[in-house]
Amino acid sequence: MDRPSSLAFTGLPMTQLLLAGAALLLLGIILAIAARRRRRTRRRPGAMLSLVIITCAAGALLWADTSAHAAGGDCDTPTPAGETHALELSQTSVLSGLAPGVAPAPITGNVENTGTEPVVVTAVTVSITSVVKAADAVAGTCDDSDYLLVAPRMPVGKTLKAGETAEFSGAALGFTDKSTNQDACKGARVDLRYTAS
């Protein structure tokens, strides 16, 4: 099942915040020491150089690669503790006998809310992910271009409570009749992917 990714990470990781805080604390200590010494002696260029290096290091820590933390998640809003949102999609129809000139086979299935909170299911969309030739298939090409999905978006339009199931249907999988030899597709397996939205 595909679900939208979470919003991009907009904060800073705890490690970067702690390192930046430590760098700023060290900067404050160096400034205090430099101020005391400045009263007793003339300015030292080494103290100013240290101050510039620490300031640059703190800035680098604060703005270091936060894009690496912008990973996708399960939901596009935070889920309160104890609540889960999960859908399980399963195909109930058997798709067999696909061949040139044969009517497309209807696709049916179920979508189940396996989470603990209600989930709105607008539709289920089917797509072809791969085509696997039979072990004893003749030489030649057999891929997703040899197959056709009819009406791949199947409306559901239901709010599923925890543990509730709804059926989906309306799509069909057929065989594309090409002008080239398609014997390599005899006995092939078509892998389908179902996405709830």
XYZ file of C-alpha atoms in Angstrom:
197
model
C 0.000 0.000 0.000
C 1.265 3.445 -0.857
C 0.692 6.276 1.525
C 1.729 9.912 1.258
C 5.094 10.828 2.692
C 5.331 12.992 5.787
C 6.041 16.700 5.605
C 9.680 17.623 5.211
C 11.744 17.861 8.400
C 11.950 21.511 9.371
C 13.756 21.392 12.736
C 17.284 20.438 13.733
C 18.351 17.069 15.117
C 19.136 16.987 18.852
C 22.817 16.189 18.198
C 23.299 19.355 16.144
C 21.549 21.466 18.763
C 23.749 20.063 21.561
C 26.940 20.558 19.554
C 25.932 24.104 18.628
C 25.142 24.845 22.283
C 28.521 23.467 23.383
C 30.291 25.539 20.722
C 28.497 28.702 21.847
C 29.300 27.958 25.509
C 32.958 27.532 24.588
C 32.779 30.778 22.642
C 31.470 32.557 25.747
C 34.285 31.151 27.887
C 36.903 32.269 25.357
C 35.364 35.749 25.209
C 35.420 36.005 29.009
C 39.061 34.901 29.167
C 40.000 37.261 26.332
C 38.286 40.173 28.106
C 40.266 39.538 31.317
C 43.543 39.248 29.468
C 42.792 42.314 27.391
C 42.689 44.342 30.569
C 46.114 43.064 31.629
C 47.892 42.862 28.301
C 47.472 43.959 24.758
C 45.248 42.044 22.339
C 46.395 38.709 21.008
C 45.600 37.791 17.404
C 45.361 34.092 18.420
C 42.319 34.702 20.631
C 40.491 36.510 17.837
C 41.339 33.711 15.388
C 39.969 31.133 17.843
C 36.828 33.227 18.202
C 36.304 33.321 14.408
C 36.909 29.548 14.060
C 34.457 28.650 16.829
C 31.807 31.012 15.438
C 32.146 29.440 11.979
C 31.978 25.926 13.475
C 28.798 26.790 15.382
C 27.219 28.207 12.218
C 28.173 25.119 10.232
C 26.609 22.861 12.859
C 23.381 24.839 12.831
C 23.009 24.762 9.073
C 24.518 21.323 8.355
C 22.650 18.962 6.017
C 19.112 18.918 7.437
C 17.839 17.671 4.068
C 19.071 14.179 4.933
C 16.387 14.030 7.609
C 13.489 14.859 5.293
C 12.396 11.248 5.008
C 8.933 9.990 4.179
C 6.664 8.473 6.802
C 3.392 6.601 7.131
C 0.977 9.516 7.429
C 1.101 13.157 6.459
C 0.073 14.285 9.942
C 1.480 13.125 13.280
C -0.405 10.189 14.787
C -1.183 10.487 18.510
C 0.306 7.770 20.711
C -1.717 4.574 20.632
C -3.413 5.317 17.298
C -2.512 3.634 14.026
C -3.671 4.126 10.458
C -3.141 1.052 8.278
C -4.910 -0.437 5.276
C -4.493 -3.921 3.878
C -5.419 -4.453 0.235
C -6.026 -7.903 -1.228
C -7.131 -9.166 -4.617
C -10.063 -11.615 -4.618
C -10.380 -12.259 -8.370
C -8.331 -14.829 -10.287
C -6.820 -13.437 -13.464
C -6.149 -16.262 -15.896
C -6.569 -17.108 -19.554
C -5.362 -13.731 -20.787
C -4.729 -13.908 -24.536
C -5.246 -11.881 -27.707
C -8.938 -11.559 -28.484
C -10.054 -12.661 -24.978
C -12.122 -10.171 -22.960
C -10.248 -8.471 -20.098
C -10.564 -10.269 -16.737
C -12.380 -8.270 -14.020
C -10.367 -7.217 -10.977
C -11.998 -7.361 -7.544
C -10.601 -7.116 -4.053
C -10.971 -5.975 -0.476
C -9.525 -3.092 1.497
C -9.397 -3.595 5.260
C -8.648 -1.060 7.987
C -6.154 -2.907 10.183
C -5.467 0.204 12.261
C -7.175 1.551 15.353
C -8.699 4.722 13.889
C -11.255 5.309 11.097
C -9.777 5.856 7.615
C -11.455 7.440 4.589
C -10.870 5.378 1.425
C -11.810 7.335 -1.684
C -10.542 4.871 -4.284
C -8.169 2.013 -4.989
C -5.898 2.268 -8.026
C -4.238 -0.733 -9.661
C -1.018 -0.678 -11.681
C 1.282 -3.256 -13.260
C 4.606 -3.514 -11.424
C 6.217 -6.358 -13.359
C 5.662 -9.222 -15.769
C 7.483 -12.487 -15.113
C 7.792 -14.925 -17.999
C 7.069 -18.606 -17.408
C 10.115 -20.823 -16.859
C 9.372 -22.755 -20.061
C 8.475 -19.687 -22.152
C 9.801 -19.395 -25.677
C 12.450 -16.819 -26.464
C 11.174 -13.296 -26.948
C 9.981 -10.247 -25.057
C 7.012 -10.124 -22.719
C 6.514 -7.002 -20.604
C 3.836 -4.622 -19.334
C 3.241 -3.323 -22.870
C 1.672 -6.722 -23.663
C -1.065 -6.083 -21.066
C -3.770 -3.476 -20.682
C -5.437 -2.144 -17.536
C -9.006 -0.963 -18.101
C -10.406 1.650 -15.649
C -7.528 1.256 -13.137
C -9.077 3.674 -10.588
C -11.826 1.923 -8.637
C -14.050 4.180 -6.479
C -14.717 3.055 -2.885
C -15.975 6.217 -1.137
C -16.238 4.833 2.397
C -14.979 5.587 5.871
C -13.700 2.324 7.321
C -13.784 1.892 11.076
C -11.081 -0.188 12.769
C -11.376 -3.764 11.503
C -13.932 -2.886 8.813
C -13.588 -4.104 5.207
C -14.899 -2.734 1.898
C -14.879 -4.263 -1.561
C -13.413 -2.646 -4.661
C -14.077 -3.522 -8.299
C -14.445 -2.020 -11.761
C -10.956 -2.441 -13.214
C -9.955 -5.213 -15.608
C -6.730 -6.705 -16.927
C -6.547 -7.602 -20.593
C -4.018 -8.686 -23.173
C -2.841 -6.218 -25.805
C -3.044 -7.668 -29.292
C 0.196 -6.650 -31.034
C 1.234 -7.292 -34.607
C 4.381 -9.052 -33.339
C 4.623 -12.625 -32.017
C 3.573 -12.715 -28.341
C 4.153 -16.405 -27.612
C 6.760 -15.408 -24.988
C 3.831 -14.304 -22.784
C 2.248 -17.756 -22.545
C 1.997 -18.635 -18.857
C 3.477 -15.288 -17.753
C 2.670 -13.853 -14.323
C 1.504 -10.236 -14.112
C 2.272 -8.608 -10.747
C -0.194 -5.898 -9.742
C 0.094 -3.136 -7.171
C -2.913 -1.676 -5.353
C -2.815 1.846 -3.933
C -5.494 3.291 -1.656
C -6.244 7.008 -1.644
